[in-house]
């Protein structure tokens, strides 16, 4: 009777309930055990004078007046009665549950659960409790196909017959060290606690358990990865040093450290899978250039992938410049750069025979039937890590090439460890010297005109400007409508004096590229845009950005947008236009004004969101945990990581009996990871 049994084996789970459970992500008994209540209700009776306003509580007493049922319209109704609790009388109402009336009669003893209002001494009833109910109960997420109470019953049935199958993955010494419960007690405590204390204890264990298994998985994968032979890129150190010395600037200390980390990986036989994180403008491209040049000196090819054609083009220009006086063949492979079949064919031939050292393009580079002579390194820019499938494609390109992924999404280091899983992380936490920091101002909507005047002055000095239209999350169509409106107004405002362009998500990739290119070439002075402009575009002559309804954007997004200015030698300005109503909104705007540091901003962002904002975490790229919250439980996450590292990298790891279940668990996990290969 393994925990991998389908829930269908349980008494009371027929085909319909099985489907309903599956929809909630519950397929096996184990899934069911892991489907924890999302909150607990404390149904214990409290003294009336100890209840705070709007608190949810249980009252037990005697019905002291004839319950009345009143209907309003077709669907609305209210039941009213008085409940006598010792010497106090509380008026109880149930809204829109007319069927309860049958259960209520004068003189009957009942327990009602609801929201209390101490001033009126009244209770808005939620439900009537069974007399023998536990005082402390878990509440499950449910769906229209299955009720929360049904799930609870099914968990009980499953626990009764499967509790002896629950094994302890966490080694016993680890549990003792942190005073954690065993797995069986943890599951019982999560599902059927009899007190808050018991639930809290179980929860503490569950959080540790979840984080530890996650971190152990990562550590194990990394260890396996190290055993998996990658290629040795035997670069020419002398040549590399010369290249670095000839750069038009000195590398920052952070850049130097990161170059060392990358070079070490490339030179070792370990497979490199490294994430390079650095704020916008921190100088990631030059790091990539150094890594690529290293591969070239070892006689190997590199592919650089960018998310859009325009970014690919930008990289090609920058790199051509950096490699000017070095013997490196750089080629751009995009649908517009090699639009003719013959051109394309030629380029492919040069790739296969090794004439091309570095090829730059979009993701199609590794997806198409592009063949390489000896691909040693793949660099990706501003896009997410490779999925399992893409890694497979890469391996099939022959060499199991090293991978360097660049991202400007700043996640605090402590969290990066959880986000990027099996990747090693290098962070550039320092901007090149002499940058003019972007000045950020926050103005109310009524001052938008002043913002426009400011823009006009900048344009007169020969600069260019962005105006970002508000984000309308509900619909791309509204987004476009809104941008078009702003575009028309801006055109009307500037008349013939300055030219205005419009960029939005409904344009084709090629149209977008054309608009951007025109802006870059100065055909427009002002670009009105939706958020599509956020990724990586480089127009150094643009020195001012005005963001309308700035409070509709996430902080990370505002930071990305703002990073489009401040890229040249001139001082730049960002104007946030917004009238946030809440304190939270005001704090967010103030954060943007106060700092230009992407790491500080993302930390603030996560803090301000507070726990429970699942969507927020999703956007930030953090993994989904069931119980643990990577922000508020960060200390547990860090301990779990350290412990996982120590245990798995211990020389005796595979010999110690207390680790056997953990090893079994990890091997199982590896099999699951590779299932899609
Ligand atoms: P990112 O890709 O991280 O946003 P880039 O690599 O495009 O940043 O670098 C931004 C600008 O800073 C480029 O013009 C680049 O030449 C310059 N730069 C990079 N590193 C340094 C440095 N150490 N000192 C001075 N300027 C630098
Ligand atoms: Mg970049």
XYZ file of C-alpha atoms and ligand atoms in Angstrom:
705
model
C 0.000 0.000 0.000
C 2.372 2.733 -1.105
C 1.587 6.447 -0.812
C 1.773 6.603 -4.588
C -1.579 4.772 -4.732
C -4.258 6.668 -6.558
C -6.886 8.368 -4.398
C -9.381 6.238 -6.308
C -8.563 3.284 -4.027
C -10.081 5.096 -1.059
C -13.526 4.248 0.170
C -15.868 7.040 -0.781
C -13.858 8.250 -3.766
C -15.754 7.336 -6.901
C -14.978 8.468 -10.437
C -16.630 11.873 -9.961
C -14.786 12.725 -6.773
C -11.594 11.412 -8.257
C -11.875 13.886 -11.121
C -12.699 16.686 -8.700
C -9.638 15.844 -6.594
C -7.422 15.575 -9.660
C -8.490 19.065 -10.623
C -7.181 20.305 -7.294
C -3.861 18.643 -8.083
C -4.526 15.625 -5.883
C -3.793 12.357 -7.658
C -2.160 10.146 -5.073
C -2.511 9.520 -1.365
C 0.690 11.465 -0.917
C -0.794 14.471 -2.743
C -3.752 14.239 -0.437
C -1.551 14.261 2.668
C 0.254 17.280 1.265
C -2.978 19.115 0.623
C -2.923 21.078 3.847
C -5.753 23.215 5.176
C -5.204 26.820 4.154
C -6.438 28.117 7.487
C -7.687 26.960 10.850
C -10.782 28.109 12.626
C -10.686 28.314 16.373
C -14.196 27.367 17.377
C -13.573 27.431 21.106
C -16.014 29.536 23.070
C -14.677 32.885 24.218
C -15.958 35.302 26.861
C -18.033 38.004 25.210
C -15.971 40.832 26.633
C -12.746 39.295 25.282
C -13.864 39.247 21.661
C -12.555 41.963 19.408
C -14.496 43.638 16.640
C -15.078 41.520 13.544
C -13.393 38.515 15.110
C -14.638 35.125 13.972
C -15.741 33.123 16.989
C -18.088 30.458 18.254
C -20.927 31.176 20.640
C -22.798 28.461 22.501
C -26.128 29.230 24.029
C -29.893 28.802 24.049
C -32.209 30.215 21.415
C -34.218 32.802 23.325
C -36.616 34.133 20.707
C -38.671 32.667 17.917
C -36.384 32.681 14.824
C -37.825 34.810 12.004
C -37.091 34.402 8.319
C -37.436 37.471 6.074
C -37.056 37.462 2.310
C -35.819 40.389 0.227
C -36.362 40.052 -3.464
C -35.845 36.611 -4.960
C -32.483 35.593 -3.651
C -31.849 37.452 -0.439
C -33.027 36.479 2.983
C -32.267 36.908 6.651
C -32.889 34.781 9.728
C -32.939 36.597 13.083
C -33.041 35.305 16.631
C -31.709 36.022 20.100
C -29.159 33.757 21.698
C -28.938 33.614 25.479
C -25.400 33.039 26.734
C -25.424 32.858 30.522
C -26.745 36.338 31.340
C -26.059 37.990 28.019
C -28.263 38.169 24.992
C -26.705 38.339 21.518
C -28.725 38.920 18.371
C -27.752 36.495 15.637
C -28.507 36.856 11.936
C -27.893 34.474 9.082
C -27.956 35.976 5.621
C -29.091 34.008 2.587
C -29.186 30.610 4.261
C -32.967 30.185 4.596
C -32.651 26.398 4.900
C -31.130 26.810 8.368
C -34.508 27.845 9.733
C -35.523 24.184 10.094
C -32.720 23.593 12.589
C -33.707 26.471 14.805
C -36.387 26.611 17.471
C -36.841 28.445 20.732
C -35.206 26.776 23.703
C -32.756 24.735 21.654
C -29.069 24.651 22.616
C -26.818 25.449 19.680
C -23.287 26.505 18.773
C -22.949 29.135 16.050
C -19.814 30.267 14.331
C -19.690 33.810 12.923
C -18.311 37.334 12.961
C -18.879 39.284 16.146
C -19.723 42.959 16.572
C -19.185 43.884 20.250
C -20.866 47.295 20.060
C -24.147 45.976 18.717
C -23.599 42.760 20.631
C -24.528 40.918 17.459
C -23.211 37.986 15.481
C -23.310 37.621 11.700
C -23.652 33.849 11.534
C -21.536 31.788 9.141
C -22.560 28.285 10.153
C -24.206 26.198 12.805
C -21.804 23.710 14.346
C -22.459 20.105 15.162
C -22.571 19.594 18.937
C -19.648 17.175 19.035
C -17.388 19.251 16.798
C -13.695 19.719 17.594
C -12.863 23.216 18.753
C -9.987 23.672 16.355
C -10.498 22.728 12.719
C -8.655 22.995 9.452
C -10.421 24.528 6.481
C -9.561 23.188 3.048
C -9.515 24.808 -0.326
C -12.450 23.381 -2.242
C -14.041 23.666 -5.668
C -17.521 23.641 -7.059
C -17.183 19.898 -7.597
C -16.054 18.951 -4.116
C -16.785 20.444 -0.711
C -14.131 21.272 1.847
C -15.741 18.955 4.379
C -15.710 16.086 1.914
C -12.000 16.563 1.437
C -11.536 16.532 5.171
C -13.398 13.218 5.425
C -11.326 11.719 2.620
C -8.093 12.784 4.317
C -9.308 11.054 7.501
C -10.056 7.838 5.651
C -6.689 7.922 3.917
C -4.819 8.621 7.128
C -6.474 5.710 8.883
C -5.174 3.178 6.388
C -1.979 4.773 5.150
C -0.427 6.362 8.223
C 2.066 3.520 8.612
C 3.379 4.133 5.118
C 4.551 7.633 5.950
C 8.333 7.662 6.057
C 10.757 10.179 7.466
C 12.786 11.692 4.675
C 14.500 14.100 7.034
C 17.365 12.351 8.853
C 16.640 11.815 12.528
C 19.636 13.817 13.740
C 18.419 16.804 11.748
C 14.952 16.522 13.249
C 16.385 16.299 16.730
C 18.644 19.259 16.161
C 15.742 21.535 15.220
C 13.146 19.824 17.398
C 10.974 18.889 14.456
C 8.248 16.312 14.587
C 8.343 13.074 12.670
C 6.513 13.032 9.358
C 3.497 11.127 10.609
C 2.927 13.510 13.489
C 3.449 16.444 11.192
C 0.771 15.276 8.785
C -1.655 14.488 11.575
C -0.946 17.871 13.147
C -1.472 19.735 9.897
C -4.766 18.051 9.161
C -6.345 17.293 12.519
C -4.853 19.541 15.177
C -6.811 19.871 18.388
C -5.285 23.194 19.343
C -3.508 26.150 17.819
C -0.341 25.047 19.532
C -0.432 21.669 17.854
C -1.156 23.232 14.459
C 1.708 25.701 14.856
C 4.124 22.961 15.785
C 3.141 20.868 12.791
C 3.394 23.904 10.556
C 6.889 24.680 11.730
C 7.935 21.152 10.803
C 6.067 21.298 7.497
C 7.836 24.491 6.457
C 11.233 23.071 7.299
C 10.338 19.800 5.599
C 9.261 21.562 2.419
C 12.283 23.852 2.227
C 14.702 21.082 3.103
C 13.394 18.739 0.417
C 13.557 21.546 -2.130
C 17.097 22.531 -1.213
C 18.218 18.922 -0.997
C 16.903 18.397 -4.514
C 18.902 21.346 -5.799
C 22.070 20.335 -3.985
C 21.753 16.790 -5.264
C 21.185 17.933 -8.855
C 24.197 20.191 -8.658
C 26.302 17.363 -7.320
C 25.147 15.049 -10.100
C 25.749 17.808 -12.611
C 29.325 18.066 -11.462
C 29.811 14.367 -12.080
C 28.188 14.728 -15.502
C 31.076 15.688 -17.677
C 30.754 19.059 -19.296
C 33.331 20.284 -21.736
C 36.661 21.770 -20.840
C 37.097 25.107 -22.548
C 40.841 25.380 -22.563
C 41.110 29.084 -23.217
C 44.277 31.088 -23.800
C 44.780 33.091 -20.649
C 47.334 35.455 -22.173
C 45.028 36.392 -25.013
C 42.156 36.834 -22.625
C 44.176 39.161 -20.419
C 45.082 41.248 -23.446
C 41.464 41.495 -24.451
C 40.456 42.673 -20.990
C 43.323 45.156 -20.887
C 42.207 46.641 -24.189
C 38.643 47.310 -23.049
C 37.839 51.033 -23.025
C 37.363 50.919 -19.253
C 38.571 49.040 -16.227
C 36.288 46.312 -14.972
C 34.581 46.969 -11.670
C 35.544 44.700 -8.789
C 32.237 42.907 -9.093
C 32.852 42.307 -12.785
C 36.312 40.944 -12.052
C 34.959 38.540 -9.469
C 32.264 37.336 -11.856
C 34.752 36.866 -14.707
C 36.807 34.655 -12.409
C 33.788 32.578 -11.469
C 32.847 32.059 -15.103
C 36.361 31.305 -16.274
C 36.789 28.776 -13.521
C 33.611 26.979 -14.599
C 34.506 27.042 -18.267
C 37.943 25.644 -17.670
C 36.813 22.833 -15.421
C 35.228 19.670 -16.734
C 32.086 20.448 -14.788
C 29.159 21.485 -16.844
C 28.644 25.206 -16.391
C 25.087 26.270 -15.707
C 25.463 29.773 -14.360
C 23.161 32.685 -13.940
C 24.642 36.149 -14.237
C 22.510 38.613 -12.359
C 23.147 42.308 -12.539
C 21.119 45.453 -12.451
C 20.410 47.268 -15.712
C 23.591 48.977 -16.841
C 25.859 47.010 -14.513
C 27.840 45.767 -17.492
C 26.741 42.237 -18.211
C 27.318 42.415 -21.943
C 31.015 42.924 -21.555
C 31.188 39.930 -19.227
C 29.460 37.864 -21.876
C 31.957 39.168 -24.420
C 34.849 38.057 -22.238
C 33.363 34.584 -21.809
C 32.717 34.324 -25.536
C 36.185 35.486 -26.386
C 37.603 32.890 -24.021
C 35.711 30.207 -25.947
C 37.040 31.598 -29.224
C 40.636 31.339 -28.025
C 39.936 27.688 -27.225
C 38.759 27.176 -30.800
C 35.113 26.837 -29.844
C 31.935 28.449 -31.027
C 29.438 30.450 -29.001
C 25.776 31.178 -29.543
C 24.252 34.278 -27.975
C 20.483 34.281 -27.732
C 18.385 37.367 -27.181
C 14.626 37.492 -26.669
C 13.929 39.827 -29.604
C 15.479 40.647 -32.944
C 16.231 44.208 -31.967
C 18.152 43.082 -28.917
C 20.040 40.550 -31.001
C 20.931 43.345 -33.362
C 22.068 45.588 -30.530
C 24.300 42.868 -29.167
C 25.751 42.237 -32.594
C 26.646 45.925 -32.912
C 28.160 46.161 -29.446
C 30.168 42.974 -29.869
C 31.412 43.870 -33.318
C 32.720 47.035 -31.697
C 34.391 45.228 -28.785
C 36.005 42.645 -31.069
C 37.069 45.206 -33.663
C 40.796 44.676 -33.329
C 40.576 40.984 -32.488
C 40.356 38.036 -34.778
C 36.753 37.036 -34.136
C 34.064 36.254 -36.660
C 30.685 37.469 -35.462
C 27.490 36.725 -37.374
C 23.910 37.808 -36.860
C 21.253 35.259 -37.656
C 17.727 36.658 -37.594
C 14.899 36.487 -40.057
C 15.612 40.015 -41.277
C 19.413 39.868 -41.244
C 19.481 36.834 -43.505
C 16.157 37.090 -45.238
C 17.292 35.453 -48.457
C 17.483 31.687 -48.667
C 20.896 31.798 -50.246
C 22.314 34.049 -47.534
C 20.893 31.801 -44.898
C 22.330 28.714 -46.481
C 25.759 30.269 -46.683
C 25.657 31.291 -43.066
C 24.648 27.791 -42.015
C 27.585 26.394 -43.909
C 29.959 28.754 -42.163
C 28.547 27.617 -38.853
C 28.987 23.944 -39.647
C 32.514 24.302 -40.898
C 33.504 26.518 -37.989
C 34.224 29.754 -39.879
C 31.891 31.638 -37.593
C 33.057 31.990 -34.002
C 30.097 33.743 -32.486
C 26.549 33.682 -33.747
C 23.908 35.985 -32.365
C 20.188 35.529 -32.785
C 16.905 34.797 -31.138
C 15.907 31.545 -29.500
C 15.475 30.048 -32.956
C 19.251 29.641 -32.914
C 19.070 26.468 -30.946
C 15.631 25.383 -31.961
C 16.066 25.501 -35.712
C 18.057 22.927 -37.520
C 21.147 25.012 -36.955
C 24.281 22.898 -36.791
C 27.568 23.864 -35.271
C 31.133 22.812 -35.784
C 31.832 22.720 -32.062
C 29.487 24.684 -29.895
C 31.172 25.226 -26.532
C 29.168 27.972 -24.890
C 25.614 29.245 -25.014
C 24.836 32.680 -23.611
C 21.256 33.810 -23.097
C 20.174 37.357 -22.420
C 17.128 38.517 -20.481
C 15.284 35.306 -20.668
C 14.560 32.583 -18.329
C 16.606 29.566 -17.622
C 16.435 26.651 -19.953
C 13.727 24.140 -19.373
C 14.490 20.458 -19.366
C 13.546 20.169 -22.994
C 15.831 22.909 -24.170
C 18.698 21.469 -22.189
C 18.151 18.265 -24.089
C 18.273 20.100 -27.417
C 21.504 21.718 -26.299
C 23.044 18.409 -25.334
C 22.071 17.014 -28.700
C 23.971 19.802 -30.385
C 26.840 17.559 -29.434
C 29.029 18.960 -26.734
C 26.861 19.567 -23.696
C 27.943 23.196 -24.007
C 28.397 25.438 -21.014
C 25.516 27.787 -20.346
C 25.631 31.368 -19.123
C 22.264 33.041 -18.586
C 22.115 36.788 -18.061
C 19.271 38.517 -16.316
C 18.558 42.002 -15.033
C 15.795 40.837 -12.734
C 17.288 41.655 -9.398
C 16.439 39.179 -6.718
C 18.174 39.467 -3.366
C 20.968 36.959 -3.149
C 19.356 35.110 -0.313
C 16.352 34.474 -2.495
C 18.257 33.790 -5.666
C 19.304 30.496 -4.141
C 15.712 29.392 -4.073
C 14.732 30.821 -7.402
C 17.264 29.527 -9.784
C 17.367 26.026 -8.520
C 20.245 24.057 -9.861
C 21.999 27.052 -11.407
C 24.999 28.678 -9.835
C 24.513 32.382 -9.385
C 26.981 35.188 -10.060
C 25.953 38.668 -9.044
C 27.271 42.036 -10.216
C 26.343 44.193 -7.280
C 28.156 47.351 -8.307
C 27.655 49.879 -11.091
C 30.548 51.266 -13.136
C 31.993 54.451 -11.670
C 30.901 57.850 -12.829
C 27.355 56.989 -13.764
C 24.945 59.855 -13.407
C 22.202 58.456 -11.241
C 18.704 58.803 -12.632
C 16.684 61.427 -10.756
C 13.219 60.160 -10.040
C 10.301 62.450 -9.257
C 6.824 61.539 -8.240
C 4.095 63.994 -9.224
C 0.302 63.959 -8.875
C -1.816 63.600 -11.999
C -2.901 67.219 -11.899
C 0.737 68.173 -12.549
C 1.059 66.068 -15.700
C 1.313 69.325 -17.665
C 4.450 70.279 -15.763
C 5.898 66.894 -16.662
C 5.186 67.571 -20.315
C 6.893 70.960 -20.069
C 9.932 69.294 -18.567
C 10.004 66.848 -21.455
C 9.742 69.696 -23.939
C 12.777 71.377 -22.405
C 14.797 68.194 -22.646
C 13.779 67.716 -26.278
C 14.884 71.248 -27.048
C 18.336 70.262 -25.783
C 18.368 67.472 -28.353
C 17.416 64.608 -26.065
C 14.687 62.051 -26.616
C 11.908 60.916 -24.306
C 9.679 57.984 -23.452
C 6.113 58.287 -22.275
C 4.797 55.046 -20.841
C 1.036 54.609 -20.852
C -0.712 53.021 -17.912
C -0.850 49.299 -17.578
C -4.325 47.869 -17.906
C -4.026 44.362 -16.665
C -7.451 43.136 -17.584
C -7.038 43.472 -21.293
C -4.423 43.999 -23.916
C -7.055 45.698 -26.009
C -7.650 48.385 -23.364
C -3.916 48.705 -22.985
C -3.636 49.545 -26.643
C -6.616 51.894 -26.555
C -5.053 53.731 -23.691
C -1.651 53.971 -25.383
C -3.284 55.248 -28.555
C -5.074 57.926 -26.566
C -1.857 59.052 -24.934
C -0.221 59.016 -28.355
C -2.904 61.293 -29.839
C -2.732 63.684 -26.906
C 1.040 63.829 -27.052
C 0.948 64.538 -30.778
C -1.557 67.306 -30.186
C 0.595 68.756 -27.418
C 3.828 68.906 -29.410
C 2.240 69.788 -32.741
C 4.808 70.057 -35.501
C 7.654 70.821 -33.183
C 8.526 67.239 -32.247
C 7.730 63.853 -33.739
C 5.981 61.132 -31.786
C 6.081 57.364 -32.313
C 3.877 54.634 -30.870
C 4.943 51.197 -29.684
C 2.576 48.541 -28.344
C 2.118 44.818 -27.958
C -0.275 44.328 -30.839
C 2.401 45.159 -33.397
C 4.219 42.270 -35.047
C 7.804 41.640 -34.006
C 8.997 43.257 -37.200
C 6.822 46.346 -36.777
C 8.075 46.736 -33.215
C 11.646 46.482 -34.363
C 10.999 49.123 -37.005
C 9.511 51.563 -34.525
C 12.407 51.028 -32.110
C 14.936 51.395 -34.867
C 13.292 54.644 -35.984
C 13.390 55.970 -32.439
C 17.018 54.980 -32.127
C 17.837 56.723 -35.392
C 16.121 59.882 -34.234
C 13.121 59.758 -36.555
C 10.975 60.250 -33.469
C 11.761 62.492 -30.543
C 9.217 60.911 -28.254
C 8.170 57.316 -28.012
C 4.806 56.575 -26.467
C 4.781 52.962 -25.394
C 3.131 50.275 -23.339
C 5.390 48.077 -21.225
C 6.719 46.296 -24.296
C 9.621 48.710 -24.234
C 10.778 47.347 -20.909
C 13.288 44.758 -22.039
C 16.866 45.733 -22.709
C 16.454 48.424 -25.365
C 19.358 50.808 -25.554
C 18.859 54.370 -26.773
C 21.499 56.421 -24.935
C 20.108 59.706 -26.236
C 16.835 59.188 -24.369
C 17.151 61.015 -21.066
C 13.656 61.352 -19.744
C 10.861 58.921 -19.117
C 7.397 59.758 -17.874
C 5.347 56.848 -16.564
C 1.612 57.462 -16.365
C -0.415 55.871 -13.578
C 2.813 54.516 -12.228
C 1.097 52.850 -9.280
C -0.390 50.265 -11.623
C 3.014 48.769 -12.268
C 5.008 46.444 -10.049
C 8.179 47.897 -8.564
C 10.409 45.517 -10.476
C 8.674 46.559 -13.659
C 9.046 50.260 -12.900
C 12.710 49.675 -12.286
C 13.111 47.860 -15.591
C 11.276 50.636 -17.408
C 13.329 53.324 -15.733
C 16.467 51.487 -16.802
C 15.742 52.579 -20.391
C 17.050 56.035 -19.519
C 20.338 56.939 -17.880
C 22.286 54.961 -20.448
C 24.389 57.761 -21.824
C 26.633 60.438 -20.374
C 23.811 62.957 -19.884
C 21.849 63.213 -16.660
C 18.486 61.482 -16.846
C 15.122 61.887 -15.217
C 12.199 59.616 -14.524
C 8.813 61.117 -13.738
C 6.236 58.948 -12.031
C 2.721 60.266 -12.410
C 0.295 58.768 -9.939
C -2.203 59.396 -7.173
C -1.996 56.226 -5.110
C -4.730 56.019 -2.500
C -3.267 53.534 -0.052
C -0.245 53.875 2.193
C 1.143 50.837 0.461
C 0.910 52.601 -2.901
C 2.562 55.725 -1.531
C 5.379 53.702 -0.011
C 5.977 52.036 -3.337
C 6.285 55.347 -5.172
C 8.578 56.666 -2.464
C 10.797 53.593 -2.786
C 11.281 54.373 -6.468
C 12.190 57.971 -5.650
C 14.566 56.945 -2.881
C 16.694 54.346 -4.608
C 18.077 53.267 -7.957
C 19.350 49.982 -6.613
C 17.426 47.104 -8.161
C 18.281 44.748 -5.325
C 16.962 47.135 -2.711
C 13.843 47.640 -4.789
C 13.109 43.968 -5.198
C 13.632 43.335 -1.498
C 11.255 46.196 -0.687
C 8.811 44.919 -3.230
C 8.690 41.487 -1.674
C 8.436 42.959 1.823
C 5.675 45.369 0.900
C 3.669 42.646 -0.776
C 3.709 40.742 2.458
C 3.066 37.059 2.881
C 0.268 35.370 1.020
C 0.620 37.318 -2.187
C 1.046 34.271 -4.324
C 0.718 36.130 -7.575
C 3.470 38.474 -6.505
C 5.830 35.586 -5.996
C 4.899 34.104 -9.321
C 5.769 37.343 -11.040
C 9.045 37.502 -9.239
C 9.927 34.042 -10.493
C 10.042 32.435 -7.088
C 8.950 28.832 -6.837
C 5.582 27.977 -5.378
C 5.800 26.574 -1.905
C 2.818 25.024 -0.190
C 3.393 26.166 3.370
C 6.702 27.974 3.498
C 6.894 31.619 2.561
C 10.359 32.429 1.207
C 10.165 35.998 2.492
C 8.761 35.676 5.977
C 10.410 32.304 6.566
C 13.696 33.286 4.997
C 15.729 32.232 8.022
C 14.294 28.702 7.875
C 15.026 28.592 4.153
C 18.632 29.531 4.768
C 19.058 26.953 7.513
C 17.477 24.310 5.309
C 19.842 25.177 2.500
C 22.913 24.992 4.693
C 21.824 21.707 6.244
C 20.996 20.187 2.857
C 24.410 21.206 1.568
C 26.249 19.802 4.572
C 24.365 16.531 4.623
C 24.590 15.782 0.911
C 28.199 16.788 0.514
C 29.258 14.793 3.563
C 31.629 12.022 2.493
C 29.643 9.509 4.500
C 26.352 10.646 2.976
C 25.526 7.420 1.194
C 26.714 5.200 4.008
C 24.736 6.613 6.891
C 21.588 4.679 7.530
C 19.666 7.761 8.652
C 20.057 9.132 5.115
C 18.609 6.141 3.290
C 15.116 7.515 2.977
C 16.475 10.863 1.834
C 18.578 9.163 -0.831
C 15.568 7.212 -2.004
C 13.558 10.415 -2.156
C 16.241 12.237 -4.150
C 16.684 9.453 -6.671
C 12.954 9.380 -7.164
C 12.975 13.134 -7.685
C 15.733 12.872 -10.284
C 13.714 10.328 -12.215
C 10.750 12.694 -12.192
C 12.893 15.616 -13.366
C 14.106 13.622 -16.329
C 10.770 12.164 -17.279
C 10.327 14.726 -20.016
C 13.686 14.072 -21.602
P 23.760 45.599 -18.919
O 23.735 44.629 -20.062
O 24.173 44.962 -17.641
O 22.489 46.381 -18.778
P 25.810 46.806 -20.465
O 26.720 45.652 -20.536
O 24.972 47.124 -21.630
O 24.887 46.654 -19.186
O 26.670 48.058 -19.986
C 26.119 49.351 -19.929
C 27.159 50.352 -20.359
O 28.223 50.436 -19.405
C 27.813 50.008 -21.683
O 27.915 51.161 -22.431
C 29.182 49.463 -21.281
O 30.136 49.704 -22.273
C 29.496 50.253 -20.030
N 30.369 49.571 -19.070
C 30.357 48.256 -18.761
N 31.283 47.975 -17.812
C 31.880 49.137 -17.505
C 32.928 49.529 -16.588
N 33.514 48.615 -15.797
N 33.277 50.823 -16.540
C 32.682 51.729 -17.322
N 31.703 51.449 -18.209
C 31.300 50.163 -18.310
Mg 22.193 43.843 -21.404
